Amino acid sequence: MSSSLLSAADGRPDPDQLLAQMRAEESRARRGKLRIYFGANAGVGKTWAMLSAAQRELAQGRDVVIGVVETHGRSETAALLAGLETLPLRELAYRGRTLSEFDLDAALARRPAVLLVDELAHANAPGSRHAKRWQDVQELQAAGIEVWSALNVQHLESLNGTVGAITGVRVHETVPDTVLDEAEEVVLVDVTPDELTSRLAAGKVYLPQQAERAAQNFFRKGNLIALREIALRRTAEHVEDDVRGWRVEQSGPQGVAGPPAWNTSGAILACVGPHEEAGQTVRTAARLAGQLNVRWHAAYVETPSLQRLDADRRDRILAVLKLAEELGAVTAVLTGTRIAEALAAQAQRLNCATLVMGRAAPARGWARWWAPTDLSRELARCAPALDILEVARADSSRRLAQVRPGGRRDEPGLPEDERSRARWPGYAWAGATSIAITLVAMPLAGVLELVNIVMLFLLGAVGVALRFGRGPAALAAVMNVAAFDYFFVAPRLSFAVSDAQYLVTFVVMLGVGLLIGQLTAGLRFAAGVSTSRERRAQSLFELTRELSAALESAQVVELGAAAVQGHFGGRALVLVADANDRLVMPADPVPGFDPSVADWTFRQGQPAGLATATLAAQPWHYVPLKAPMRVRGVLALEPAQPRWLLIPEQNQQLDTLARQIAIALERVHYVEVAQQAVVDMESERLRNALLGAISHDVRTPLTALIALAESLQAQPPQAHAEVARAIVAQARELNALVNNLLDMARLESGIAGGAVNLRRDWQSVEEVVGSAIRAARPALGDRTVQTELPSDLPLVEFDATLIERVLVNLLENAAKYGAPPIVVGALATPHALLLTVRDHGPGLPAALRGREQTLFDKFTRGQAESATPGVGLGLAICKAVVSAHGGEIAAANAAGGGAEFSVTLPRREPPHRPFL
């Protein structure tokens, strides 16, 4: 992929790369910088250089604070502490002692511009938030605080085995190389070996007793020279990365044609094995990937034989994979019957050019004659184009601590209290099966041919292999051959063989039994792998399918927790942030759940708790729900099998489930945002329409009223009656407008509350029509109104006041926009009452043809710009009243011209009147 931000097609900027660069720059701007004072050894002056720079920054007015600094009794270093604010250390009780540790919370609360945190590789005391100090530094950076620290070259994880081989000393406190690689500034503090030896002799490095012991061991001149060379090379690599990054950022259109000359291709794949030297293999691969500036992967192949490893060795493999992740690798656990084929396929899939593997220990004694095929040769046969690098054994490298789920860390060298027990039940069943077949076949020896008895024994071997695997099947095959020879082959009850041909039978029988055991064991292994993969895929499929139909956050929370709990067992909680960006905790207390850890995970966006490096003693595992835009909440899990969280595939499964839940929460959030936006837009539209209508139709009668009232003063008394009538007409018009607004507000409030309060009663249609015509007479004027009412109209149950209001509004609408005569009709059917109001005017506007129902929307008028007064609420009120009665209202052009409005109300038979 080209590093240029220009599109290869037309030279224009690539929007995706621009957006990614903007996000990266924004993230870097929010994150605090890290400056590391790097040296080859203790005593070169890293802390002194750091404090000297801090004094200069303080003199320039910057807020510089000391979080923790180790002077080791050096007076020159202690003198540089003067004038610098120092945070008090936090005291922790551990095994009857009080330990002083760096106070991370106090530093976050103080938030200085620059914070000095010495001894970057220091291991924190048990009970601290993070296991290592470099993890504290990362949290400080995430909070936007610039941190200065110091580091020796022997504390880099990838160099642990190399330094151990040179000096013969194991270093247990290490820092992942990515911490040094991601530091914005690396300041090399260097002195010559002779000067460092002189400083050691003068007591400027250690106390006299310690100095003498160090001079005889670690501080030998050869060691100092070698460590100095490594430190210089490592610093040069960091500077080279800075130069490469700068050139990539500065590359212009000329970089589009091809990658810059310094880019290399070909990733590295590290092969993790069950042996103790796997950690050195991972370190070497990380070191090589850093030198070549390429991505790298680590893979462990689990075969049927490796699947039976004891818990101690399996935990060691998981520890190596965790180390690889800390060093920047993408890890995977592969399954297959042949390691070489699985690794070759993985290298081809990931486009890896180099495979790094440990060097096998040479076979000794008689083992040299039956030693298996060398793995490197088999890899060379499977992948001829793959470069294979064997890593030498490093006996002086530190042994990895095996992290047990639940926070307990087994230090190297401590014995295991519990060992995996031998799988004796399978072997016992193998022996019992052979004995049972022998007992069943002995009475049948005179009836069945020997070949059929052989088939019975083979059937038993197949059953044992299917149920218990390869080892018990092999035992069953050997016992079956022995039983067949002893009990069924002449001379019976003896291992002697009278016919030499039976030897071939024995060999074939044994070979077939062993082969069947091998094949069935491989089949069981493949079936188990397929079942596990299918289970993971099924969990993702079911969760994705169910989340796609979720419309509320509560549904996402319930479905997500159920899916995670169904896959991992135990208990699971999905915690969502509220509108104030605060994590909503469960109402009922949950045993073992810590709200403070969940809140920290939500704020920092990093996993914490069980099987992590942050608060690992917690029984729950906390995962941030990271959506594309932001962190939406936290997934908390207390798994039924805590070891699953140490397996890369299961860890990736949990991350994938968390990502699906986060995306669903974000989708639901934006659906709610979109719905609220639609409501706001509709409210704004109605508000603007109301203001526009009122500004025109209320202002007109008010202006007329004011003008008429003022004219009364100039009019003679005999003309007052005419002006009074005009004032009354304008006041009635204004009153009708206000009534419409109030009626609409009352009807909508009733609809929002669930229903309009109707006063239903059995009414005469003729009386309601007559009262409506009388009420509308001021608006009708001298226009003629005709009625077409059958004489046999029954009583109909409705709210007379509201239905009268509907007819009045329809009559006023016909008077405004139609022409006489106006016809009011009624027709009763067995199930409905049909009321019609028709005029003989121009009819409905042509623009409304096919969408006549829009006339009944609020603030809608037949003509957008019309001199006819009105705000467009009359027909909307009619629709609301008719809908409240369970009826329908419609508008259409009449056949003979004009517009016709029809109202359909449901009806039932009126009650019978008692006979008097």
PDB file of C-alpha atoms in Angstrom, residues 176-179 181-182 282 286 289 294-298 321-331:
ATOM      1  CA  PRO A 176       7.776  -4.616  25.578  1.00  0.00           C
ATOM      2  CA  ASP A 177       9.730  -3.162  22.679  1.00  0.00           C
ATOM      3  CA  THR A 178       6.611  -1.367  21.470  1.00  0.00           C
ATOM      4  CA  VAL A 179       6.885   1.020  24.439  1.00  0.00           C
ATOM      5  CA  ASP A 181       9.203   2.188  19.586  1.00  0.00           C
ATOM      6  CA  GLU A 182       6.155   4.376  20.288  1.00  0.00           C
ATOM      7  CA  VAL A 282       9.314 -15.049  20.112  1.00  0.00           C
ATOM      8  CA  ALA A 286      10.177  -9.498  17.549  1.00  0.00           C
ATOM      9  CA  ALA A 289      10.640  -7.673  12.814  1.00  0.00           C
ATOM     10  CA  VAL A 294       7.723  -5.557   9.073  1.00  0.00           C
ATOM     11  CA  ARG A 295       4.660  -7.009  10.686  1.00  0.00           C
ATOM     12  CA  TRP A 296       4.972 -10.363  12.400  1.00  0.00           C
ATOM     13  CA  HIS A 297       2.784 -13.167  13.644  1.00  0.00           C
ATOM     14  CA  ALA A 298       3.090 -15.984  16.133  1.00  0.00           C
ATOM     15  CA  LEU A 321       1.527 -16.351  23.112  1.00  0.00           C
ATOM     16  CA  LYS A 322       0.716 -13.575  25.571  1.00  0.00           C
ATOM     17  CA  LEU A 323       4.348 -12.441  25.430  1.00  0.00           C
ATOM     18  CA  ALA A 324       4.125 -12.349  21.626  1.00  0.00           C
ATOM     19  CA  GLU A 325       1.020 -10.149  21.831  1.00  0.00           C
ATOM     20  CA  GLU A 326       2.809  -7.771  24.189  1.00  0.00           C
ATOM     21  CA  LEU A 327       5.680  -7.547  21.704  1.00  0.00           C
ATOM     22  CA  GLY A 328       3.284  -6.591  18.904  1.00  0.00           C
ATOM     23  CA  ALA A 329       2.478  -9.901  17.220  1.00  0.00           C
ATOM     24  CA  VAL A 330      -0.864 -11.184  16.005  1.00  0.00           C
ATOM     25  CA  THR A 331      -1.234 -14.609  17.586  1.00  0.00           C
TER      26      THR A 331
END
